Amino acid sequence: MPKVITRRGFAALAGGVGVTAAMPPRYAHAAEFTFKIGTNVPASHPLNVHLSRAAEQVKAETDGRFELRLFPANQLGADADMLSQLRSGGLECFLNSGVNVLSTLIPSASISGVGFAFKDYPSLWSAMDGKLGAYLRGQISRAGIVVLDKVWDNGFRLITSSVKPISQPDDLRGMKIRVPVSAMWLSLFRALGAAPTSLNFAEVYSALQTKVVDGQENPPAIIQAAKLYEVQKYASVTNHMWDGWWFLINRRAWGRVPTNLQETAARILNAACMAEREDVARQNAALRTDLSNAGLIFNDVDQGTFREKLTAAGFYREWRSKFGEETWGLLEETVGTLA
Ligand code: X2X
């Protein structure tokens, strides 16, 4: 039987993997600016691997003046805690999805999570690197948070369960499924007929293990990194939603950093993000084999039946009126008519 991994356990597991290499280069002075970065996924996830490399590069290129220290795996608290620390200045940088707890502060940020909106990566990146992404970053900065240009890939999400495979919407009826703390996610799974519960990612492994919930939904790279296959049996490839992380920065802390150091860090981090996207896409495509070997039973679904269910439940109509015609139009410009 796998052990319960508590938040502290996660931190301990991730403890050896930091940004400090075994033999860190020496710099003439201590760093002038030290920023903590908090993330919600294990250190082995490509998000952290590439952030960690970027941090080393920022330190090297600024001759040690600017130091980024990575704290993966909710070491600094769950998403909700990290978001409030980011706002108060206790935490300088935080990676969060616009659809996750950030949406409790900025509701329009969740539009990228509309169910079955993006059919593939090309249409997704053209929206998120184009007008829709620019609009979303504008909303985030209006809320007083600095956000870097590139959004880091989490991936297209599939549904895992300890009880049964999901092949059609009916299979979700009444299913206790964990979703992030987000109105969009709750609405999506309620419209599909499930009984969703909002939990921070920090609580997901133990909630599945103790059967507080029977299922959850995440991309393969997270199911792998967080070892969710240990506490789940079935993986149903619904690809019901894409998700990614914005690189968020406390505005006052950023304002203290000279422009040339800001530019160096932003350039390196955005480039690292592009490498992370490639890595995540590769992992998410290849992991089906590894996760099957780890015991997960995969099935594919016909997305059409899920979309019809959402339309019939009024999901698209509801969110179109919540976001308003202008914002909704930015989404439909790349993905076509949703409802
Ligand atoms: O909370 C989740 O499920 C996660 C890790 O995928 C996100 O950050 C959206």
Short mmCIF file of N, CA, C and O in Angstrom, two decimals, residues 111-112 117-137 149-151 242 246 277 327-336:
data_model
loop_
_atom_site.label_atom_id
_atom_site.label_comp_id
_atom_site.label_asym_id
_atom_site.label_seq_id
_atom_site.Cartn_x
_atom_site.Cartn_y
_atom_site.Cartn_z
N ILE A 111 -11.45 32.26 -18.82
CA ILE A 111 -12.05 31.96 -20.13
C ILE A 111 -11.27 30.90 -20.92
O ILE A 111 -11.84 30.16 -21.71
N SER A 112 -9.95 30.79 -20.65
CA SER A 112 -9.17 29.77 -21.37
C SER A 112 -9.58 28.36 -20.96
O SER A 112 -9.21 27.39 -21.60
N ALA A 117 -12.98 23.96 -25.63
CA ALA A 117 -12.81 25.14 -26.48
C ALA A 117 -11.70 24.93 -27.51
O ALA A 117 -11.87 25.21 -28.68
N PHE A 118 -10.55 24.43 -27.05
CA PHE A 118 -9.39 24.30 -27.96
C PHE A 118 -9.27 22.85 -28.42
O PHE A 118 -9.28 21.95 -27.59
N LYS A 119 -9.12 22.66 -29.72
CA LYS A 119 -9.05 21.27 -30.18
C LYS A 119 -7.62 20.75 -30.22
O LYS A 119 -7.38 19.56 -30.16
N ASP A 120 -6.65 21.65 -30.34
CA ASP A 120 -5.27 21.18 -30.40
C ASP A 120 -4.31 22.31 -29.99
O ASP A 120 -4.74 23.44 -29.77
N TYR A 121 -3.02 21.98 -29.90
CA TYR A 121 -2.04 22.97 -29.49
C TYR A 121 -1.92 24.17 -30.46
O TYR A 121 -1.85 25.29 -30.00
N PRO A 122 -1.91 23.94 -31.80
CA PRO A 122 -1.79 25.12 -32.66
C PRO A 122 -2.87 26.18 -32.41
O PRO A 122 -2.59 27.38 -32.30
N SER A 123 -4.14 25.74 -32.26
CA SER A 123 -5.18 26.75 -32.05
C SER A 123 -5.05 27.36 -30.65
O SER A 123 -5.31 28.55 -30.45
N LEU A 124 -4.62 26.55 -29.70
CA LEU A 124 -4.44 27.05 -28.34
C LEU A 124 -3.35 28.14 -28.29
O LEU A 124 -3.55 29.23 -27.76
N TRP A 125 -2.17 27.82 -28.84
CA TRP A 125 -1.07 28.81 -28.74
C TRP A 125 -1.36 30.04 -29.58
O TRP A 125 -0.94 31.14 -29.22
N SER A 126 -2.09 29.89 -30.68
CA SER A 126 -2.38 31.10 -31.44
C SER A 126 -3.29 32.02 -30.62
O SER A 126 -3.18 33.24 -30.70
N ALA A 127 -4.15 31.45 -29.77
CA ALA A 127 -4.98 32.29 -28.91
C ALA A 127 -4.18 32.85 -27.73
O ALA A 127 -4.23 34.05 -27.45
N MET A 128 -3.43 31.99 -27.05
CA MET A 128 -2.77 32.43 -25.82
C MET A 128 -1.54 33.31 -26.09
O MET A 128 -1.14 34.12 -25.26
N ASP A 129 -0.90 33.13 -27.26
CA ASP A 129 0.21 34.02 -27.64
C ASP A 129 -0.31 35.18 -28.48
O ASP A 129 0.46 36.01 -28.95
N GLY A 130 -1.61 35.21 -28.71
CA GLY A 130 -2.20 36.25 -29.55
C GLY A 130 -3.12 37.16 -28.75
O GLY A 130 -2.84 37.48 -27.58
N LYS A 131 -4.24 37.53 -29.38
CA LYS A 131 -5.12 38.54 -28.78
C LYS A 131 -5.77 38.12 -27.47
O LYS A 131 -5.91 38.91 -26.54
N LEU A 132 -6.18 36.86 -27.39
CA LEU A 132 -6.83 36.41 -26.15
C LEU A 132 -5.86 36.50 -24.97
O LEU A 132 -6.18 37.02 -23.91
N GLY A 133 -4.63 36.00 -25.18
CA GLY A 133 -3.62 36.04 -24.13
C GLY A 133 -3.31 37.47 -23.72
O GLY A 133 -3.19 37.79 -22.52
N ALA A 134 -3.21 38.36 -24.70
CA ALA A 134 -2.91 39.77 -24.39
C ALA A 134 -4.03 40.37 -23.55
O ALA A 134 -3.78 41.12 -22.59
N TYR A 135 -5.26 40.03 -23.91
CA TYR A 135 -6.41 40.52 -23.13
C TYR A 135 -6.33 40.00 -21.69
O TYR A 135 -6.52 40.75 -20.72
N LEU A 136 -6.02 38.71 -21.54
CA LEU A 136 -5.96 38.11 -20.19
C LEU A 136 -4.84 38.74 -19.36
O LEU A 136 -5.03 39.04 -18.18
N ARG A 137 -3.69 38.97 -19.97
CA ARG A 137 -2.59 39.62 -19.23
C ARG A 137 -2.98 41.03 -18.82
O ARG A 137 -2.63 41.49 -17.74
N ASP A 149 4.93 37.42 -20.39
CA ASP A 149 4.20 37.22 -21.65
C ASP A 149 3.76 35.79 -21.91
O ASP A 149 2.69 35.56 -22.46
N LYS A 150 4.60 34.84 -21.58
CA LYS A 150 4.32 33.46 -22.03
C LYS A 150 3.65 32.65 -20.92
O LYS A 150 4.09 32.67 -19.78
N VAL A 151 2.63 31.91 -21.30
CA VAL A 151 1.93 31.06 -20.35
C VAL A 151 2.51 29.64 -20.44
O VAL A 151 2.73 29.11 -21.53
N TRP A 242 -8.03 22.63 -21.65
CA TRP A 242 -6.59 22.87 -21.59
C TRP A 242 -6.31 23.77 -20.39
O TRP A 242 -7.15 24.60 -20.01
N TRP A 246 0.27 31.01 -15.53
CA TRP A 246 0.85 32.34 -15.75
C TRP A 246 1.98 32.54 -14.73
O TRP A 246 1.86 32.11 -13.58
N ARG A 277 7.11 24.08 -22.81
CA ARG A 277 5.96 23.69 -23.64
C ARG A 277 6.29 22.45 -24.47
O ARG A 277 5.47 21.54 -24.60
N THR A 327 -15.35 39.63 -24.76
CA THR A 327 -14.37 38.64 -24.33
C THR A 327 -14.64 37.29 -25.00
O THR A 327 -13.72 36.63 -25.48
N TRP A 328 -15.90 36.91 -25.02
CA TRP A 328 -16.28 35.65 -25.67
C TRP A 328 -15.86 35.66 -27.15
O TRP A 328 -15.41 34.67 -27.70
N GLY A 329 -16.01 36.82 -27.77
CA GLY A 329 -15.63 36.97 -29.18
C GLY A 329 -14.15 36.71 -29.40
O GLY A 329 -13.75 36.14 -30.42
N LEU A 330 -13.31 37.11 -28.44
CA LEU A 330 -11.86 36.87 -28.56
C LEU A 330 -11.57 35.38 -28.58
O LEU A 330 -10.66 34.91 -29.26
N LEU A 331 -12.34 34.62 -27.80
CA LEU A 331 -12.16 33.17 -27.78
C LEU A 331 -12.66 32.56 -29.09
O LEU A 331 -11.95 31.80 -29.75
N GLU A 332 -13.87 32.95 -29.49
CA GLU A 332 -14.46 32.35 -30.71
C GLU A 332 -13.69 32.73 -31.97
O GLU A 332 -13.74 32.01 -32.96
N GLU A 333 -12.95 33.86 -31.90
CA GLU A 333 -12.15 34.26 -33.06
C GLU A 333 -11.15 33.16 -33.45
O GLU A 333 -10.86 32.96 -34.60
N THR A 334 -10.58 32.46 -32.46
CA THR A 334 -9.64 31.39 -32.79
C THR A 334 -10.29 30.02 -32.83
O THR A 334 -9.85 29.16 -33.59
N VAL A 335 -11.30 29.78 -32.02
CA VAL A 335 -11.80 28.39 -31.93
C VAL A 335 -13.10 28.15 -32.68
O VAL A 335 -13.57 27.03 -32.77
N GLY A 336 -13.69 29.20 -33.23
CA GLY A 336 -14.96 29.04 -33.92
C GLY A 336 -16.12 29.15 -32.95
O GLY A 336 -15.92 29.32 -31.76
#
